[in-house]
Coordinates of C-alpha atoms and ligand atoms in Angstrom, one line a residue:
M1107 CA 0.0 0.0 0.0
N1108 CA 1.4 3.4 -0.9
R1109 CA 1.3 5.2 2.4
L1110 CA 2.0 8.9 2.9
T1111 CA 5.1 9.7 4.9
L1112 CA 5.1 12.2 7.8
S1113 CA 7.2 14.7 5.8
E1114 CA 4.8 14.6 2.9
Q1115 CA 1.9 15.2 5.2
F1116 CA 3.7 18.1 6.9
F1117 CA 4.0 19.9 3.6
R1118 CA 0.3 19.2 2.8
D1119 CA -0.6 20.7 6.2
Q1120 CA 1.6 23.7 5.7
A1121 CA 0.1 24.4 2.3
S1122 CA -3.5 24.2 3.7
A1123 CA -2.5 26.2 6.7
N1124 CA -0.9 28.8 4.5
A1125 CA 2.1 28.5 6.8
S1126 CA 5.3 30.1 5.7
G1127 CA 7.3 26.9 5.6
G1128 CA 8.7 27.0 9.1
L1129 CA 5.9 24.9 10.6
S1130 CA 6.8 21.8 8.6
T1131 CA 10.4 22.2 9.6
V1132 CA 9.4 22.4 13.3
L1133 CA 7.2 19.3 13.0
N1134 CA 10.0 17.5 11.2
R1135 CA 12.2 18.2 14.2
F1136 CA 9.6 16.5 16.5
S1137 CA 9.7 13.5 14.1
L1138 CA 13.5 13.5 14.5
L1139 CA 13.2 13.8 18.3
A1140 CA 10.7 10.9 18.3
R1141 CA 13.1 8.6 16.5
M1142 CA 16.0 9.5 18.7
L1143 CA 14.1 9.0 21.9
A1144 CA 12.6 5.7 20.7
S1145 CA 16.2 4.5 20.2
E1146 CA 17.3 5.8 23.6
I1147 CA 14.4 4.1 25.4
M1148 CA 15.1 0.8 23.6
R1149 CA 18.8 0.9 24.7
A1150 CA 18.4 2.3 28.2
G1151 CA 18.4 -1.2 29.9
F1152 CA 21.7 -2.0 28.3
V1153 CA 23.5 1.2 29.4
G1154 CA 22.1 1.4 33.0
K1155 CA 19.8 4.3 32.3
L1156 CA 16.6 2.9 33.9
G1157 CA 17.1 4.4 37.3
Y1158 CA 17.0 7.7 39.1
T1159 CA 19.6 10.5 39.1
G1160 CA 19.1 11.3 42.8
T1161 CA 17.8 14.8 42.0
T1162 CA 14.3 16.3 42.0
N1163 CA 12.9 18.7 39.3
V1164 CA 10.8 21.8 39.6
Q1165 CA 7.7 19.5 40.0
D1166 CA 9.4 18.1 43.2
E1167 CA 9.4 14.8 41.4
N1168 CA 12.4 12.3 41.5
V1169 CA 14.2 12.6 38.2
R1170 CA 15.1 9.6 36.2
A1171 CA 18.2 9.3 33.9
L1172 CA 15.9 9.0 30.9
D1173 CA 14.1 12.3 31.9
V1174 CA 17.4 14.1 31.6
I1175 CA 18.4 12.3 28.5
S1176 CA 15.0 13.1 26.9
N1177 CA 15.3 16.8 27.8
D1178 CA 18.9 17.1 26.6
T1179 CA 18.0 15.4 23.4
M1180 CA 15.1 17.8 22.8
L1181 CA 17.5 20.7 23.3
Q1182 CA 20.0 19.3 20.9
V1183 CA 17.3 18.9 18.3
F1184 CA 15.9 22.4 18.7
E1185 CA 19.0 24.5 19.4
N1186 CA 20.4 26.4 16.4
M1187 CA 17.4 25.8 14.2
P1188 CA 16.1 29.3 13.2
M1189 CA 12.4 28.6 13.5
V1190 CA 12.0 28.2 17.2
C1191 CA 13.1 30.9 19.7
G1192 CA 12.3 29.2 23.0
V1193 CA 11.0 26.1 24.9
A1194 CA 9.0 25.5 28.1
S1195 CA 9.8 22.0 29.3
E1196 CA 8.6 19.9 32.3
E1197 CA 12.2 19.3 33.1
M1198 CA 13.3 22.9 33.3
D1199 CA 12.4 25.5 35.9
D1200 CA 12.2 28.5 33.6
M1201 CA 11.5 29.1 29.9
H1202 CA 14.6 28.2 27.9
I1203 CA 15.9 30.6 25.2
L1204 CA 17.2 28.5 22.3
P1205 CA 20.5 29.8 20.9
G1206 CA 20.3 30.6 17.1
G1207 CA 16.5 31.0 17.3
E1208 CA 16.3 34.7 18.1
S1209 CA 14.4 35.4 14.8
G1210 CA 12.3 32.3 15.2
K1211 CA 8.6 32.9 15.1
Y1212 CA 7.5 29.8 17.1
I1213 CA 7.8 28.7 20.7
I1214 CA 7.3 25.1 21.8
T1215 CA 6.0 23.5 25.0
V1216 CA 7.3 20.0 25.7
D1217 CA 6.9 17.1 28.1
P1218 CA 10.0 15.3 26.9
L1219 CA 9.2 12.0 28.6
D1220 CA 5.7 11.5 29.9
G1221 CA 5.0 8.4 32.0
S1222 CA 8.6 8.1 33.2
G1223 CA 7.3 6.0 36.1
N1224 CA 7.0 3.2 33.4
V1225 CA 10.7 3.4 32.5
D1226 CA 11.9 0.4 34.4
V1227 CA 8.9 -1.9 33.7
A1228 CA 9.0 -1.6 29.8
G1229 CA 5.6 0.3 30.0
Q1230 CA 4.2 2.8 27.6
M1231 CA 5.8 6.3 27.6
G1232 CA 5.5 9.4 25.5
T1233 CA 6.5 12.8 24.4
I1234 CA 3.9 15.6 24.3
F1235 CA 4.4 18.9 22.4
G1236 CA 2.6 22.1 21.6
I1237 CA 3.7 24.8 19.0
Y1238 CA 2.6 28.4 19.3
K1239 CA 3.5 31.6 17.4
R1240 CA 5.4 34.0 19.6
R1241 CA 3.6 37.1 20.6
S1242 CA 6.7 39.3 20.9
N1243 CA 8.2 40.6 17.6
A1244 CA 11.9 39.6 17.7
G1245 CA 14.8 38.9 20.0
H1246 CA 14.6 36.7 23.0
P1247 CA 11.1 35.4 23.8
T1248 CA 9.3 36.6 27.0
L1249 CA 7.3 34.7 29.5
D1250 CA 4.2 36.2 27.9
D1251 CA 5.1 34.3 24.7
F1252 CA 4.6 31.0 26.6
L1253 CA 1.5 32.0 28.7
Q1254 CA -0.9 31.5 25.9
P1255 CA -4.3 29.6 26.1
G1256 CA -4.4 26.3 24.3
R1257 CA -6.9 27.7 21.8
D1258 CA -4.0 29.6 20.3
L1259 CA -2.0 26.5 19.5
V1260 CA -0.8 26.3 15.9
A1261 CA -0.1 22.6 16.2
A1262 CA 0.1 19.9 18.9
G1263 CA 1.0 16.2 19.1
Y1264 CA 2.5 13.3 20.9
T1265 CA 4.8 10.4 20.3
L1266 CA 3.9 7.1 21.9
Y1267 CA 6.7 4.7 22.7
G1268 CA 5.1 1.3 23.0
P1269 CA 5.0 -2.0 21.1
C1270 CA 5.3 0.4 18.1
T1271 CA 6.3 4.0 18.0
M1272 CA 3.5 6.3 16.8
L1273 CA 3.4 10.1 16.2
V1274 CA 0.0 11.6 16.3
Y1275 CA -0.5 15.4 15.6
S1276 CA -2.8 18.1 14.2
A1277 CA -1.7 21.4 12.6
G1278 CA -5.2 22.7 13.0
G1279 CA -6.8 20.2 10.6
P1280 CA -7.5 16.5 11.0
V1281 CA -5.7 14.4 13.6
N1282 CA -3.4 12.0 11.7
G1283 CA -1.5 9.1 13.2
F1284 CA 1.9 7.8 11.9
T1285 CA 3.7 4.6 12.7
L1286 CA 7.5 4.3 12.6
D1287 CA 9.1 1.7 10.3
R1288 CA 12.2 1.2 12.3
S1289 CA 14.0 -0.6 9.5
I1290 CA 14.1 2.6 7.4
G1291 CA 13.6 5.2 10.2
T1292 CA 10.5 6.6 8.5
F1293 CA 7.0 7.4 9.8
F1294 CA 4.1 6.3 7.6
L1295 CA 0.5 7.4 7.8
T1296 CA -1.5 4.5 9.3
H1297 CA -4.4 6.3 11.1
P1298 CA -5.7 9.1 8.9
D1299 CA -8.3 11.6 10.2
I1300 CA -8.8 10.1 13.7
K1301 CA -12.2 10.7 15.2
I1302 CA -12.9 9.7 18.8
P1303 CA -15.8 7.3 19.2
E1304 CA -18.8 8.2 21.3
G1305 CA -20.7 5.9 23.6
E1306 CA -18.0 3.3 24.1
G1307 CA -14.5 2.6 25.4
S1308 CA -13.0 2.9 28.9
Y1309 CA -12.8 5.2 31.9
S1310 CA -9.2 5.8 33.0
V1311 CA -8.3 7.2 36.4
N1312 CA -6.0 6.2 39.3
E1313 CA -8.7 5.0 41.8
A1314 CA -6.1 4.6 44.5
N1315 CA -6.4 8.4 44.9
E1316 CA -10.1 8.0 45.9
S1317 CA -9.6 8.9 49.6
K1318 CA -8.1 12.3 48.4
W1319 CA -11.1 13.3 46.3
D1320 CA -14.1 15.3 47.4
D1321 CA -17.5 13.6 47.6
K1322 CA -18.7 14.7 44.1
T1323 CA -15.6 13.3 42.5
R1324 CA -15.9 10.1 44.4
A1325 CA -19.5 9.7 43.4
M1326 CA -18.8 10.5 39.7
V1327 CA -16.0 7.9 39.4
K1328 CA -18.2 5.4 41.2
A1329 CA -20.9 5.9 38.6
F1330 CA -18.4 5.0 35.9
R1331 CA -17.0 2.0 37.9
L1332 CA -20.5 0.6 38.6
Q1333 CA -21.5 1.2 34.9
E1334 CA -24.4 3.5 36.0
T1335 CA -23.6 6.4 33.7
K1336 CA -26.0 7.8 31.0
C1337 CA -23.1 7.8 28.5
G1338 CA -22.9 4.0 28.6
K1339 CA -20.9 1.2 30.2
R1340 CA -17.1 1.6 30.3
A1341 CA -14.2 -0.8 31.0
A1342 CA -11.5 0.2 33.5
R1343 CA -8.1 0.9 32.0
Y1344 CA -5.1 2.7 33.4
A1345 CA -1.6 2.6 31.9
G1346 CA 0.0 5.1 34.3
A1347 CA 1.2 7.1 31.3
L1348 CA -1.0 10.0 30.1
V1349 CA 0.0 9.5 26.5
G1350 CA -0.8 5.8 26.6
D1351 CA -4.1 6.3 28.3
F1352 CA -5.1 9.2 26.0
H1353 CA -4.0 7.3 22.8
R1354 CA -6.3 4.4 23.8
T1355 CA -9.1 6.8 24.6
L1356 CA -8.7 8.7 21.3
L1357 CA -8.9 5.4 19.3
K1358 CA -11.5 3.5 21.4
G1359 CA -13.5 6.2 23.2
G1360 CA -14.3 6.9 26.8
I1361 CA -12.6 9.3 29.3
Y1362 CA -9.3 9.9 31.0
M1363 CA -9.4 11.7 34.3
Y1364 CA -6.9 13.2 36.6
P1365 CA -9.2 14.9 39.2
G1366 CA -8.2 17.6 41.7
E1367 CA -7.8 16.5 45.3
A1368 CA -9.2 18.1 48.5
K1369 CA -5.7 19.2 49.4
K1370 CA -4.4 19.7 45.8
P1371 CA -7.5 21.1 43.9
E1372 CA -5.2 21.8 40.9
G1373 CA -4.4 18.1 40.5
K1374 CA -1.1 16.7 39.1
L1375 CA -1.0 17.3 35.4
R1376 CA 0.5 20.4 33.8
L1377 CA -1.5 22.7 31.6
L1378 CA 1.1 24.0 29.1
Y1379 CA 2.8 20.8 28.0
E1380 CA 0.4 18.0 28.9
N1381 CA -3.3 19.1 29.2
A1382 CA -3.5 21.8 26.5
P1383 CA -1.8 19.9 23.6
L1384 CA -3.9 16.8 24.3
A1385 CA -7.0 18.9 24.6
F1386 CA -6.3 20.5 21.2
L1387 CA -5.9 17.0 19.6
C1388 CA -9.0 15.7 21.4
E1389 CA -11.2 18.5 20.2
K1390 CA -9.9 18.2 16.6
A1391 CA -10.9 14.6 16.8
G1392 CA -14.4 15.5 17.9
G1393 CA -14.0 15.0 21.7
A1394 CA -13.9 17.4 24.6
A1395 CA -11.4 18.5 27.4
S1396 CA -12.3 20.2 30.6
D1397 CA -10.8 21.0 34.0
G1398 CA -14.2 20.1 35.5
T1399 CA -15.6 23.6 35.1
Q1400 CA -14.2 25.1 31.9
R1401 CA -12.8 24.1 28.6
I1402 CA -9.0 23.4 28.9
L1403 CA -8.3 25.4 25.8
D1404 CA -9.9 28.5 27.2
I1405 CA -7.7 28.6 30.4
Q1406 CA -5.3 31.5 30.4
P1407 CA -2.1 30.2 32.0
Q1408 CA -0.7 32.3 34.8
K1409 CA 2.5 30.2 35.5
L1410 CA 4.7 28.0 33.3
H1411 CA 4.1 24.8 35.4
Q1412 CA 0.5 25.5 36.2
R1413 CA -1.5 22.4 37.0
T1414 CA -5.2 21.8 36.3
P1415 CA -7.5 18.8 36.8
L1416 CA -8.1 17.0 33.5
Y1417 CA -11.2 15.3 32.0
L1418 CA -10.4 14.3 28.5
G1419 CA -12.2 12.1 25.9
S1420 CA -15.5 11.5 24.2
S1421 CA -17.8 14.5 24.4
G1422 CA -20.6 12.6 26.0
D1423 CA -18.3 11.2 28.7
V1424 CA -16.7 14.5 29.5
R1425 CA -20.0 16.3 29.6
E1426 CA -21.5 13.7 32.0
A1427 CA -18.4 13.7 34.3
C1428 CA -18.6 17.5 34.5
E1429 CA -22.3 17.5 35.1
R1430 CA -21.8 15.1 38.0
L1431 CA -19.1 17.4 39.5
R1432 CA -21.4 20.4 39.7
Ligands
FBP2703 P1 5.2 12.7 33.9 O1 5.7 11.3 33.9 O2 5.7 13.4 32.7 O3 5.6 13.4 35.2 O4 3.6 12.7 33.7 C1 2.8 12.5 34.8 C2 2.2 11.1 34.8 O5 3.2 10.1 34.8 C3 1.3 10.8 33.6 O6 1.9 10.4 32.5 C4 0.4 9.8 34.2 O7 -0.9 9.8 33.6 C5 0.3 10.2 35.6 O8 1.4 11.0 35.9 C6 0.2 9.1 36.6 O9 0.1 9.6 37.8 P2 -0.2 8.7 39.1 O10 0.9 7.8 39.2 O11 -0.5 9.6 40.2 O12 -1.5 7.9 38.7

């Protein structure tokens, strides 16, 4: 079968988006990053890179060697390429100005290695990215260039490292999924124009956190667990990696939830480089994404590492979950 390659699709998107040519180059770099990290992850066990570094990051999370490798690789890929002037990364405290990108008109937000808790059990992991046009005119980007609501995303996507390596993205049009042919290092279109199913699939939440939730959250998740929801019966699935849980939800339907907690109402997941890019994709695929009260894409970020609760998936499921939280 004559499948489209990722590069060919990028150029098609660029033409339809009337982009100047920079966007396809930026997307191609995320394809390069995906292939480099797929290789690093496959080899980590052989070179003793499955463990922790002994340090903690700005999220106050223990950092794994692969977290550092993924962030360093991302910087190598995006430094000294003229299209991108700065990056906000889960692994870096502040926005990072990319040398050689002063005239770049894009900024990127990246979770270099999502689901790093799965590193040493050969579980699913991913990379999540968002691409925005900078608001400032030239020179070094400012914090304001990064604090943009998700509705202003130019493109967003993720790479899933699992039994196969997939890259799924949208540049404002359809959501297309590409699978890596490792033998020739090329991504080919395997999932054109993905639409999230309605009325079927799974609910995906870490129910071990139940004692930390408020009563309405507990009751809402219980309705999904007991298959008492109006939107239909759901299986329980939880991979422990947002990208893996979202990819399954995108293809099979249902809902992924990371609720706020009584003592941490903002929840765990980060708006800029996790929730907003996936919300962008989910809506382009016909689904919905909320923090429980408002559309994720409408949230105006106030801080680089701002967290929000996340309800992401089929429109009917997200609508019912949010109704039950009111
Ligand atoms: P990072 O691994 O990038 O920090 O992402 C957070 C994450 O691992 C998500 O991928 C995953 O969905 C969630 O945390 C799992 O959290 P928990 O272990 O609390 O269920």
